[in-house]
Amino acid sequence: MHPVGFSAEPAPPKIGLSTSLPTQGIFRAAHPPPLAFSSDQIEQLHRRFKQLSGDQPTIRKENFNNVPDLELNPIRSKIVRAFFDNRNLRKGSSGLADEINFEDFLTIMSYFRPIDTTMDEEQVQLCRKEKLRFLFHMYDSDSDGRITLEEYRNVVEELLSGNPHIEKESARSIADGAMMEAASVCVGQMEPDQVYEGITFDDFLKIWQGIDIETKMHVRFLNMETIALCH
Amino acid sequence: MSGRGAPGCSRGLQLALLLVPLLVLGVLPRARAFEEQPGSAHGESQGFQVVTFKWHHVQEPYIIALWILVASLAKIGFHLSHKVTSVVPESALLIVLGLVLGGIVWAADHIASFTLTPTAFFFYLLPPIVLDAGYFMPNRLFFGNLGTILLYAVIGTVWNAATTGLSLYGVFCSGLMGDLNIGLLDFLLFGSLIAAVDPVAVLAVFEEVHVNEVLFIIVFGESLLNDAVTVVLYNVFESFVTLGGDKVTGVDCVKGIVSFFVVSLGGTLVGVIFAFLLSLVTRFTKHVRIIEPGFVFIISYLSYLTSEMLSLSAILAITFCGICCQKYVKANISEQSATTVRYTMKMLASGAETIIFMFLGISAVNPLIWKWNTAFVLLTLVFISVYRAIGVVLQTWVLNRYRMVQLEIIDQVVMSYGGLRGAVAFALVVLLDEKKVKERNLFVSTTIIVVFFTVIFQGLTIKPLVQWLKVKRSEHREPKLNEKLHGRAFDHILSAIEDISGQIGHNYLRDKWSNFDRKFLSKILMRKSAQKSRDRILNVFHELNLKDAISYVAEGERRGSLAFIRSPSTDNMVNVDFSTPRPSTVEASVSYLLRENVSAVCLDMQSLEQRRRSIRDTEDMVTHHTLQQYLYKPRQEYKHLYSRHELTPNEDEKQDKEIFHRTMRKRLESFKSAKLGIGQNKKAAKLYKRERAQKRIWNFQTQRRLPTTVPKRVGGSSSWQTSLKTPRRRTPLQGLTTPSSPRMRTWASSPGCHPGCPPGRQWCLPRGLVCRSPALRATSTAWRPSASAPSPWTPFCRPMAPRSSRTRPSLSPRTCDTGSDVPLTGRASPPAAEKPALPARSPRPRARSPAPPAAAPPPEAPPAEARPPRRPTARRGRGRGRSAAGGRARMRGRRRRAGCTAGARSSGPARAAALRC
């Protein structure tokens, strides 16, 4: 059995990112070594990376068009964009990268690592925060640190675009409703002259308070053959 | 003191209630004898008898009904004391009660007249419970943990059965149990029936414990799915016992294993087929709404019987029938039918459960079935507990290598401890044939002990255990829109990541399934209309809106005034496209528009007539009229129609719908104004603080989601209208930087405030939710409904400053001589505090944000000619300050214009369409 996820088995030689590849992304100070992928997983992902890039060292946006299953995903563009987002790649506070190499690819993938049971409370919190930040960046398309109503509507419209029966108007009103809900959660009693300009990341965390994301933002990186019925 | 007296009193009453049927039951044997006597003595001699006592005629159903009554009354009794039910699980109480009742019956009759028979249990009591479990199964959670559940259900049960049976046999061989006429196969048979965790017991206990949902679904799912294993093991060993141990061949064992797959998969398949059938049938029940709920029960029950007939796993069949049909059935049947199904199902399940536990107790009071063997009983208890724990730990160890959410030690403890046995085991053991299984009575009494031990002792202690171990509890939370949206986003992200990383995980599978479902299944199984409106997020949105509206209305009524549903601002509707996502409501709103139109004419006449009267009278008139018009028609009016097949006089619903729309719209408006509420100077803010305390609750509600639809299209006109029509009442805007665009200027120059407001106060509601994004700003212009549209908060706000113009006529009950039974208390001086404020901050130019959408103002609207030429009343009204009539008239003008553009004032849909573009 390969160690699954990021289980911290000390003994077996594990090619963590920290040792095998130059690290500059996610595994800097905030993220101590135990959060590395196992060697199997890295190999597996590398194979996939090659497949996607067509044996090139980097992936460009167009490469993602080759993934047939992605076609039906209503927020496809947003997700693909997230792979090139400098904020997610830890390369800057805004902007998009043209292409990403394997290391960047792993950085993105590592947002979806399951929370390890051996992690202490602080690390779990940190991990959680990272995951939410990824989502937040996806919403905040103009990188200004706020999800404005317009951005929110945009996302909701895309989210619901999978259902042809839902009109745009409905999507908008849902976004509006959600925005109001967010305002009430985040700010509570507002001063009369206060203006709610959008959801900041702190607000975002507040919205997520008490919601388990354990099952919501984890992918098990196993062998391709594995069908995960046990979840 | 008196507070204590009341429950005491009701308890006494309840006891008395309980005693009555009990007495009847106790008296029954005598009654039987009593009846026979006159029959034999005077039977032939009497001719026609006016009154006869025919107990035998009604005996069966009568006794059943009485027992049900007793059980139900007992349930009431338990819940009189919150203390008892919070500590002792209801199932345990019922068993104890059953023991007591059994004692009484025994004392009266000296035979155990009432027992839980396998037929009654399997045919009538079990199906509703399992159907309820399946129909309300949280599908996503269930299928997400399906692997885990299956492992526990299959391997775990086999493990339990084998180890328990073999260990008991081992101990038997050592001679500790004394002399018993029993063989290995008998032990295995006993092991197989005692191994299975019981769904009824698990549900009954775990529902009160509230462990987290993953833990719950694993234990509960296991108890449901292990039925196939139990059935197979039981049948196999029973036939082996019948054959005799020496004649069992290897072929039979292989057959047994094959039959496991046949039984489980076959049962599942039967369930799925019937679910498909059921979904398909409900698609076409549009015209027989009244029997719609019946299909759900009948077809599911048929699935149970069918698989029983084919000797497949009946529990699996009905479980999967419920699981698979729920989505489509819930979408297809009407709201009322859904409620009916929900309540009927819950009622049947809960009733069946009550009866099962009570009869478990009653059945135990029967000396004939008791055969005691201390070693056997105690060892059975020990073995089932120990092996369950070992099994759970072993399986979890394996599972945790694959599971993403690990099952921790604490979870394992609860899972082991939650392995309750129940009525299924009892019914199975009672089914045994004494001729084949010599020690049947020993098995029966041991099973009873095991069931009682697990249900009473473990059920009693599991709650403290869960608390002590600090098991993660499930928290009941309100559905949140954000949560749902983010959850949806996560789903898509995850499946995309799995696609990209080339894995076939279960996100991938789920994604594929939902695509398949949307493309094919839903098209076949769902009504067209249901397909359209069926989306979780929409549902949550709708529910939240509904809840808001209901609480809003309730609050209004609690405060004794209905003024908040007064008519004036309803005319405002032209501004707002409040079409909620559900098509049905959209239709409703169209009809509403039409009707509104009619009523507006009516109001118009009224106001013309009443022109010279005081404002106060006018207002009363309006209120009266509104009430009469649609809101509070006495309901009896609709009740004269009796039909067995229809419940159609749905006027009530229409009323509800109207109220809903109306309140939503108003709240929407008020919210919009709140959104605009900004730009106060500090002085004003201070002033306002005083008021805020009182409004807190309301503010909280305002903040919540409202269907702020379509500000763009419709709203544009509203803004120019406002600016056009109320130029004179321009309020000095303080702290407002002049907006750059003409559009903004128009907006800024429009009166921000209610005429009565002091110049410094442009806002009414304390909350400003204003987005700085230019785009939103642009749209928010549109959101300014009308300068003087009364907000729904009106009646609840306190007037800020004593301004005469703000005092508004009170509604006095005496003027409302309609059939309205709603108290209208006088309420003076609504707040000035309802005016939307003007944006104080100039739009911060931001390069990246999108340009203001096409939303931008429709400057094309030709104000002058569009306005209806004659509206003297209206203008005067407004001139006088804020008056309902004024507001209404202005709105009417607007509506008129809208009608004009539509071309056909009378044609509803066309007009509605015009309004919406």
mmCIF file with all atom_site columns, C-alpha atoms in Angstrom, chain A residues 1 4 44-45 48 52 64 67 69-70 72-75 79 83 105 109 112 114 117 135 138-139 142 144 148-150 152-153 156 159-160 162-163 165-166 169-170 172-174 176-178 180-184 188-197 204 207-208 210-212 214-222 224 226-231, chain B residues 144-145 147-148 401-406 472 475 477 480-483 485-486 488-490 492-504 506-509 512 515 518 531-532 534-535 537-538 541 544 581 671 677-678 680 689 692 696 699 703-706 708-710 712 766-772 775-776 783 841 844 846 848 850:
data_model
loop_
_atom_site.group_PDB
_atom_site.id
_atom_site.type_symbol
_atom_site.label_atom_id
_atom_site.label_alt_id
_atom_site.label_comp_id
_atom_site.label_asym_id
_atom_site.label_entity_id
_atom_site.label_seq_id
_atom_site.pdbx_PDB_ins_code
_atom_site.Cartn_x
_atom_site.Cartn_y
_atom_site.Cartn_z
_atom_site.occupancy
_atom_site.B_iso_or_equiv
_atom_site.pdbx_formal_charge
_atom_site.auth_seq_id
_atom_site.auth_comp_id
_atom_site.auth_asym_id
_atom_site.auth_atom_id
_atom_site.pdbx_PDB_model_num
ATOM 1   C CA . MET A 1 1   ? 0.000   0.000  0.000   1.00 0.00 ? 1   MET A CA 1
ATOM 2   C CA . VAL A 1 4   ? -1.997  7.873  0.753   1.00 0.00 ? 4   VAL A CA 1
ATOM 3   C CA . GLN A 1 44  ? 1.950   9.833  -11.320 1.00 0.00 ? 44  GLN A CA 1
ATOM 4   C CA . LEU A 1 45  ? 1.313   13.537 -11.611 1.00 0.00 ? 45  LEU A CA 1
ATOM 5   C CA . ARG A 1 48  ? -0.031  13.252 -16.362 1.00 0.00 ? 48  ARG A CA 1
ATOM 6   C CA . LEU A 1 52  ? -1.139  17.226 -20.912 1.00 0.00 ? 52  LEU A CA 1
ATOM 7   C CA . PHE A 1 64  ? -6.247  22.149 -21.007 1.00 0.00 ? 64  PHE A CA 1
ATOM 8   C CA . VAL A 1 67  ? -9.009  17.251 -21.432 1.00 0.00 ? 67  VAL A CA 1
ATOM 9   C CA . ASP A 1 69  ? -14.012 15.638 -19.421 1.00 0.00 ? 69  ASP A CA 1
ATOM 10  C CA . LEU A 1 70  ? -13.438 19.265 -18.669 1.00 0.00 ? 70  LEU A CA 1
ATOM 11  C CA . LEU A 1 72  ? -18.868 19.968 -19.478 1.00 0.00 ? 72  LEU A CA 1
ATOM 12  C CA . ASN A 1 73  ? -17.623 21.832 -16.467 1.00 0.00 ? 73  ASN A CA 1
ATOM 13  C CA . PRO A 1 74  ? -19.510 25.083 -16.210 1.00 0.00 ? 74  PRO A CA 1
ATOM 14  C CA . ILE A 1 75  ? -16.720 26.937 -14.493 1.00 0.00 ? 75  ILE A CA 1
ATOM 15  C CA . ILE A 1 79  ? -10.579 26.765 -12.984 1.00 0.00 ? 79  ILE A CA 1
ATOM 16  C CA . PHE A 1 83  ? -3.826  27.333 -12.656 1.00 0.00 ? 83  PHE A CA 1
ATOM 17  C CA . PHE A 1 105 ? 1.458   22.352 -11.464 1.00 0.00 ? 105 PHE A CA 1
ATOM 18  C CA . MET A 1 109 ? -2.409  20.444 -7.003  1.00 0.00 ? 109 MET A CA 1
ATOM 19  C CA . PHE A 1 112 ? -6.185  19.945 -2.768  1.00 0.00 ? 112 PHE A CA 1
ATOM 20  C CA . PRO A 1 114 ? -6.261  16.143 2.257   1.00 0.00 ? 114 PRO A CA 1
ATOM 21  C CA . THR A 1 117 ? -4.310  13.492 10.751  1.00 0.00 ? 117 THR A CA 1
ATOM 22  C CA . LEU A 1 135 ? -11.394 29.569 -3.930  1.00 0.00 ? 135 LEU A CA 1
ATOM 23  C CA . MET A 1 138 ? -11.059 32.256 -8.207  1.00 0.00 ? 138 MET A CA 1
ATOM 24  C CA . TYR A 1 139 ? -13.882 34.548 -7.298  1.00 0.00 ? 139 TYR A CA 1
ATOM 25  C CA . ASP A 1 142 ? -9.477  41.388 -10.579 1.00 0.00 ? 142 ASP A CA 1
ATOM 26  C CA . ASP A 1 144 ? -8.117  43.560 -5.643  1.00 0.00 ? 144 ASP A CA 1
ATOM 27  C CA . THR A 1 148 ? -17.440 42.607 -5.553  1.00 0.00 ? 148 THR A CA 1
ATOM 28  C CA . LEU A 1 149 ? -21.012 42.033 -6.429  1.00 0.00 ? 149 LEU A CA 1
ATOM 29  C CA . GLU A 1 150 ? -20.188 42.063 -10.079 1.00 0.00 ? 150 GLU A CA 1
ATOM 30  C CA . TYR A 1 152 ? -19.864 37.332 -7.517  1.00 0.00 ? 152 TYR A CA 1
ATOM 31  C CA . ARG A 1 153 ? -22.618 37.525 -10.058 1.00 0.00 ? 153 ARG A CA 1
ATOM 32  C CA . VAL A 1 156 ? -22.817 32.467 -9.934  1.00 0.00 ? 156 VAL A CA 1
ATOM 33  C CA . LEU A 1 159 ? -21.986 28.101 -11.886 1.00 0.00 ? 159 LEU A CA 1
ATOM 34  C CA . LEU A 1 160 ? -25.588 27.880 -12.856 1.00 0.00 ? 160 LEU A CA 1
ATOM 35  C CA . GLY A 1 162 ? -24.937 24.210 -16.559 1.00 0.00 ? 162 GLY A CA 1
ATOM 36  C CA . ASN A 1 163 ? -28.669 24.209 -16.160 1.00 0.00 ? 163 ASN A CA 1
ATOM 37  C CA . HIS A 1 165 ? -33.446 26.280 -17.514 1.00 0.00 ? 165 HIS A CA 1
ATOM 38  C CA . ILE A 1 166 ? -32.115 28.847 -15.135 1.00 0.00 ? 166 ILE A CA 1
ATOM 39  C CA . GLU A 1 169 ? -31.840 36.895 -14.037 1.00 0.00 ? 169 GLU A CA 1
ATOM 40  C CA . SER A 1 170 ? -32.330 34.181 -11.509 1.00 0.00 ? 170 SER A CA 1
ATOM 41  C CA . ARG A 1 172 ? -28.203 37.390 -10.659 1.00 0.00 ? 172 ARG A CA 1
ATOM 42  C CA . SER A 1 173 ? -30.780 37.578 -7.975  1.00 0.00 ? 173 SER A CA 1
ATOM 43  C CA . ILE A 1 174 ? -29.227 34.619 -6.294  1.00 0.00 ? 174 ILE A CA 1
ATOM 44  C CA . ASP A 1 176 ? -27.490 39.446 -4.913  1.00 0.00 ? 176 ASP A CA 1
ATOM 45  C CA . GLY A 1 177 ? -29.105 37.430 -2.208  1.00 0.00 ? 177 GLY A CA 1
ATOM 46  C CA . ALA A 1 178 ? -25.867 35.717 -1.400  1.00 0.00 ? 178 ALA A CA 1
ATOM 47  C CA . MET A 1 180 ? -26.594 40.373 1.166   1.00 0.00 ? 180 MET A CA 1
ATOM 48  C CA . GLU A 1 181 ? -26.252 37.303 3.241   1.00 0.00 ? 181 GLU A CA 1
ATOM 49  C CA . ALA A 1 182 ? -22.523 37.749 3.189   1.00 0.00 ? 182 ALA A CA 1
ATOM 50  C CA . ALA A 1 183 ? -22.905 41.337 4.287   1.00 0.00 ? 183 ALA A CA 1
ATOM 51  C CA . SER A 1 184 ? -25.086 40.357 7.161   1.00 0.00 ? 184 SER A CA 1
ATOM 52  C CA . GLY A 1 188 ? -23.557 42.505 11.139  1.00 0.00 ? 188 GLY A CA 1
ATOM 53  C CA . GLN A 1 189 ? -24.824 45.816 12.264  1.00 0.00 ? 189 GLN A CA 1
ATOM 54  C CA . MET A 1 190 ? -23.624 48.386 9.857   1.00 0.00 ? 190 MET A CA 1
ATOM 55  C CA . GLU A 1 191 ? -23.074 51.983 10.533  1.00 0.00 ? 191 GLU A CA 1
ATOM 56  C CA . PRO A 1 192 ? -25.427 54.168 8.620   1.00 0.00 ? 192 PRO A CA 1
ATOM 57  C CA . ASP A 1 193 ? -22.712 55.566 6.513   1.00 0.00 ? 193 ASP A CA 1
ATOM 58  C CA . GLN A 1 194 ? -21.001 52.293 6.082   1.00 0.00 ? 194 GLN A CA 1
ATOM 59  C CA . VAL A 1 195 ? -20.672 50.766 2.717   1.00 0.00 ? 195 VAL A CA 1
ATOM 60  C CA . TYR A 1 196 ? -20.249 47.148 1.982   1.00 0.00 ? 196 TYR A CA 1
ATOM 61  C CA . GLU A 1 197 ? -17.937 47.006 -0.891  1.00 0.00 ? 197 GLU A CA 1
ATOM 62  C CA . PHE A 1 204 ? -14.764 35.019 3.342   1.00 0.00 ? 204 PHE A CA 1
ATOM 63  C CA . ILE A 1 207 ? -18.644 32.953 5.948   1.00 0.00 ? 207 ILE A CA 1
ATOM 64  C CA . TRP A 1 208 ? -16.902 29.647 6.063   1.00 0.00 ? 208 TRP A CA 1
ATOM 65  C CA . GLY A 1 210 ? -18.064 26.344 11.142  1.00 0.00 ? 210 GLY A CA 1
ATOM 66  C CA . ILE A 1 211 ? -18.442 24.714 7.774   1.00 0.00 ? 211 ILE A CA 1
ATOM 67  C CA . ASP A 1 212 ? -16.489 21.580 7.299   1.00 0.00 ? 212 ASP A CA 1
ATOM 68  C CA . GLU A 1 214 ? -12.788 18.436 4.932   1.00 0.00 ? 214 GLU A CA 1
ATOM 69  C CA . THR A 1 215 ? -14.718 16.563 2.348   1.00 0.00 ? 215 THR A CA 1
ATOM 70  C CA . LYS A 1 216 ? -15.211 19.497 0.092   1.00 0.00 ? 216 LYS A CA 1
ATOM 71  C CA . MET A 1 217 ? -11.807 20.376 -1.150  1.00 0.00 ? 217 MET A CA 1
ATOM 72  C CA . HIS A 1 218 ? -9.745  17.278 -1.119  1.00 0.00 ? 218 HIS A CA 1
ATOM 73  C CA . VAL A 1 219 ? -8.712  15.054 -3.905  1.00 0.00 ? 219 VAL A CA 1
ATOM 74  C CA . ARG A 1 220 ? -7.072  11.773 -3.300  1.00 0.00 ? 220 ARG A CA 1
ATOM 75  C CA . PHE A 1 221 ? -4.118  11.504 -5.543  1.00 0.00 ? 221 PHE A CA 1
ATOM 76  C CA . LEU A 1 222 ? -3.843  7.836  -6.117  1.00 0.00 ? 222 LEU A CA 1
ATOM 77  C CA . MET A 1 224 ? -5.283  6.260  -12.045 1.00 0.00 ? 224 MET A CA 1
ATOM 78  C CA . THR A 1 226 ? -8.241  3.456  -8.366  1.00 0.00 ? 226 THR A CA 1
ATOM 79  C CA . ILE A 1 227 ? -11.887 4.022  -8.203  1.00 0.00 ? 227 ILE A CA 1
ATOM 80  C CA . ALA A 1 228 ? -12.634 5.701  -4.975  1.00 0.00 ? 228 ALA A CA 1
ATOM 81  C CA . LEU A 1 229 ? -15.800 4.371  -3.649  1.00 0.00 ? 229 LEU A CA 1
ATOM 82  C CA . CYS A 1 230 ? -14.730 4.821  -0.122  1.00 0.00 ? 230 CYS A CA 1
ATOM 83  C CA . HIS A 1 231 ? -14.566 8.414  0.251   1.00 0.00 ? 231 HIS A CA 1
ATOM 84  C CA . GLY B 2 144 ? -20.103 9.197  -0.701  1.00 0.00 ? 144 GLY B CA 1
ATOM 85  C CA . ASN B 2 145 ? -19.604 6.668  2.061   1.00 0.00 ? 145 ASN B CA 1
ATOM 86  C CA . GLY B 2 147 ? -17.761 1.811  0.161   1.00 0.00 ? 147 GLY B CA 1
ATOM 87  C CA . THR B 2 148 ? -17.317 2.100  3.877   1.00 0.00 ? 148 THR B CA 1
ATOM 88  C CA . ARG B 2 401 ? -5.935  3.739  4.186   1.00 0.00 ? 401 ARG B CA 1
ATOM 89  C CA . TYR B 2 402 ? -8.465  4.700  1.567   1.00 0.00 ? 402 TYR B CA 1
ATOM 90  C CA . ARG B 2 403 ? -10.697 7.157  3.237   1.00 0.00 ? 403 ARG B CA 1
ATOM 91  C CA . MET B 2 404 ? -10.107 10.818 2.911   1.00 0.00 ? 404 MET B CA 1
ATOM 92  C CA . VAL B 2 405 ? -11.903 11.638 6.103   1.00 0.00 ? 405 VAL B CA 1
ATOM 93  C CA . GLN B 2 406 ? -10.352 9.335  8.602   1.00 0.00 ? 406 GLN B CA 1
ATOM 94  C CA . LYS B 2 472 ? -18.165 15.672 16.875  1.00 0.00 ? 472 LYS B CA 1
ATOM 95  C CA . GLU B 2 475 ? -25.127 20.877 14.170  1.00 0.00 ? 475 GLU B CA 1
ATOM 96  C CA . ARG B 2 477 ? -27.796 24.884 10.594  1.00 0.00 ? 477 ARG B CA 1
ATOM 97  C CA . LYS B 2 480 ? -27.135 29.328 3.608   1.00 0.00 ? 480 LYS B CA 1
ATOM 98  C CA . LEU B 2 481 ? -26.995 30.588 0.132   1.00 0.00 ? 481 LEU B CA 1
ATOM 99  C CA . ASN B 2 482 ? -23.288 31.261 0.224   1.00 0.00 ? 482 ASN B CA 1
ATOM 100 C CA . GLU B 2 483 ? -22.611 27.843 1.554   1.00 0.00 ? 483 GLU B CA 1
ATOM 101 C CA . LEU B 2 485 ? -22.916 28.293 -3.877  1.00 0.00 ? 485 LEU B CA 1
ATOM 102 C CA . HIS B 2 486 ? -19.454 27.637 -2.603  1.00 0.00 ? 486 HIS B CA 1
ATOM 103 C CA . ARG B 2 488 ? -21.333 23.885 -5.827  1.00 0.00 ? 488 ARG B CA 1
ATOM 104 C CA . ALA B 2 489 ? -18.155 25.631 -6.849  1.00 0.00 ? 489 ALA B CA 1
ATOM 105 C CA . PHE B 2 490 ? -16.118 23.112 -4.918  1.00 0.00 ? 490 PHE B CA 1
ATOM 106 C CA . HIS B 2 492 ? -16.945 21.588 -9.993  1.00 0.00 ? 492 HIS B CA 1
ATOM 107 C CA . ILE B 2 493 ? -13.422 22.413 -8.968  1.00 0.00 ? 493 ILE B CA 1
ATOM 108 C CA . LEU B 2 494 ? -12.841 18.985 -7.558  1.00 0.00 ? 494 LEU B CA 1
ATOM 109 C CA . SER B 2 495 ? -14.146 17.174 -10.547 1.00 0.00 ? 495 SER B CA 1
ATOM 110 C CA . ALA B 2 496 ? -12.062 19.437 -12.752 1.00 0.00 ? 496 ALA B CA 1
ATOM 111 C CA . ILE B 2 497 ? -8.956  18.714 -10.713 1.00 0.00 ? 497 ILE B CA 1
ATOM 112 C CA . GLU B 2 498 ? -9.626  15.043 -11.010 1.00 0.00 ? 498 GLU B CA 1
ATOM 113 C CA . ASP B 2 499 ? -10.084 15.432 -14.724 1.00 0.00 ? 499 ASP B CA 1
ATOM 114 C CA . ILE B 2 500 ? -6.873  17.361 -15.034 1.00 0.00 ? 500 ILE B CA 1
ATOM 115 C CA . SER B 2 501 ? -4.848  15.072 -12.892 1.00 0.00 ? 501 SER B CA 1
ATOM 116 C CA . GLY B 2 502 ? -6.316  12.149 -14.747 1.00 0.00 ? 502 GLY B CA 1
ATOM 117 C CA . GLN B 2 503 ? -7.888  10.282 -11.886 1.00 0.00 ? 503 GLN B CA 1
ATOM 118 C CA . ILE B 2 504 ? -11.132 8.505  -11.593 1.00 0.00 ? 504 ILE B CA 1
ATOM 119 C CA . HIS B 2 506 ? -15.555 9.800  -6.875  1.00 0.00 ? 506 HIS B CA 1
ATOM 120 C CA . ASN B 2 507 ? -15.877 13.433 -7.792  1.00 0.00 ? 507 ASN B CA 1
ATOM 121 C CA . TYR B 2 508 ? -15.305 12.312 -11.306 1.00 0.00 ? 508 TYR B CA 1
ATOM 122 C CA . LEU B 2 509 ? -17.949 9.654  -10.969 1.00 0.00 ? 509 LEU B CA 1
ATOM 123 C CA . LYS B 2 512 ? -20.440 11.905 -14.791 1.00 0.00 ? 512 LYS B CA 1
ATOM 124 C CA . ASN B 2 515 ? -24.429 14.750 -16.340 1.00 0.00 ? 515 ASN B CA 1
ATOM 125 C CA . ARG B 2 518 ? -29.467 15.668 -16.379 1.00 0.00 ? 518 ARG B CA 1
ATOM 126 C CA . GLN B 2 531 ? -36.945 20.095 -14.888 1.00 0.00 ? 531 GLN B CA 1
ATOM 127 C CA . LYS B 2 532 ? -36.844 23.785 -15.232 1.00 0.00 ? 532 LYS B CA 1
ATOM 128 C CA . ARG B 2 534 ? -35.255 21.972 -10.112 1.00 0.00 ? 534 ARG B CA 1
ATOM 129 C CA . ASP B 2 535 ? -32.000 23.115 -8.740  1.00 0.00 ? 535 ASP B CA 1
ATOM 130 C CA . ILE B 2 537 ? -29.552 26.450 -5.129  1.00 0.00 ? 537 ILE B CA 1
ATOM 131 C CA . LEU B 2 538 ? -32.795 27.768 -6.444  1.00 0.00 ? 538 LEU B CA 1
ATOM 132 C CA . PHE B 2 541 ? -32.986 30.585 -2.377  1.00 0.00 ? 541 PHE B CA 1
ATOM 133 C CA . LEU B 2 544 ? -34.957 31.443 2.388   1.00 0.00 ? 544 LEU B CA 1
ATOM 134 C CA . PRO B 2 581 ? -36.752 31.951 -9.932  1.00 0.00 ? 581 PRO B CA 1
ATOM 135 C CA . PHE B 2 671 ? -33.476 46.994 0.978   1.00 0.00 ? 671 PHE B CA 1
ATOM 136 C CA . GLY B 2 677 ? -28.300 54.641 2.197   1.00 0.00 ? 677 GLY B CA 1
ATOM 137 C CA . ILE B 2 678 ? -24.964 56.266 2.451   1.00 0.00 ? 678 ILE B CA 1
ATOM 138 C CA . GLN B 2 680 ? -24.471 60.774 5.921   1.00 0.00 ? 680 GLN B CA 1
ATOM 139 C CA . LYS B 2 689 ? -27.820 55.652 16.641  1.00 0.00 ? 689 LYS B CA 1
ATOM 140 C CA . ARG B 2 692 ? -30.928 51.740 15.809  1.00 0.00 ? 692 ARG B CA 1
ATOM 141 C CA . ARG B 2 696 ? -31.933 45.851 15.318  1.00 0.00 ? 696 ARG B CA 1
ATOM 142 C CA . ASN B 2 699 ? -32.175 45.315 10.351  1.00 0.00 ? 699 ASN B CA 1
ATOM 143 C CA . GLN B 2 703 ? -29.807 42.213 5.596   1.00 0.00 ? 703 GLN B CA 1
ATOM 144 C CA . ARG B 2 704 ? -30.813 38.875 4.533   1.00 0.00 ? 704 ARG B CA 1
ATOM 145 C CA . ARG B 2 705 ? -31.298 37.870 1.071   1.00 0.00 ? 705 ARG B CA 1
ATOM 146 C CA . LEU B 2 706 ? -33.896 39.420 -1.023  1.00 0.00 ? 706 LEU B CA 1
ATOM 147 C CA . THR B 2 708 ? -33.141 42.005 -5.881  1.00 0.00 ? 708 THR B CA 1
ATOM 148 C CA . THR B 2 709 ? -33.825 41.284 -9.403  1.00 0.00 ? 709 THR B CA 1
ATOM 149 C CA . VAL B 2 710 ? -33.276 43.183 -12.497 1.00 0.00 ? 710 VAL B CA 1
ATOM 150 C CA . LYS B 2 712 ? -31.036 47.312 -14.749 1.00 0.00 ? 712 LYS B CA 1
ATOM 151 C CA . PRO B 2 766 ? -29.477 52.119 8.889   1.00 0.00 ? 766 PRO B CA 1
ATOM 152 C CA . ARG B 2 767 ? -27.729 49.788 6.641   1.00 0.00 ? 767 ARG B CA 1
ATOM 153 C CA . GLY B 2 768 ? -25.973 50.775 3.579   1.00 0.00 ? 768 GLY B CA 1
ATOM 154 C CA . LEU B 2 769 ? -24.919 48.048 1.416   1.00 0.00 ? 769 LEU B CA 1
ATOM 155 C CA . VAL B 2 770 ? -23.355 49.816 -1.374  1.00 0.00 ? 770 VAL B CA 1
ATOM 156 C CA . CYS B 2 771 ? -20.956 48.429 -3.694  1.00 0.00 ? 771 CYS B CA 1
ATOM 157 C CA . ARG B 2 772 ? -18.261 50.657 -4.935  1.00 0.00 ? 772 ARG B CA 1
ATOM 158 C CA . ALA B 2 775 ? -21.296 48.581 -12.271 1.00 0.00 ? 775 ALA B CA 1
ATOM 159 C CA . LEU B 2 776 ? -23.216 47.996 -9.178  1.00 0.00 ? 776 LEU B CA 1
ATOM 160 C CA . TRP B 2 783 ? -32.816 50.458 -7.284  1.00 0.00 ? 783 TRP B CA 1
ATOM 161 C CA . ARG B 2 841 ? -19.102 58.885 -2.142  1.00 0.00 ? 841 ARG B CA 1
ATOM 162 C CA . ARG B 2 844 ? -14.095 55.562 -7.173  1.00 0.00 ? 844 ARG B CA 1
ATOM 163 C CA . ARG B 2 846 ? -11.327 51.819 -11.102 1.00 0.00 ? 846 ARG B CA 1
ATOM 164 C CA . ARG B 2 848 ? -10.208 47.193 -14.010 1.00 0.00 ? 848 ARG B CA 1
ATOM 165 C CA . PRO B 2 850 ? -16.129 46.660 -16.012 1.00 0.00 ? 850 PRO B CA 1
#
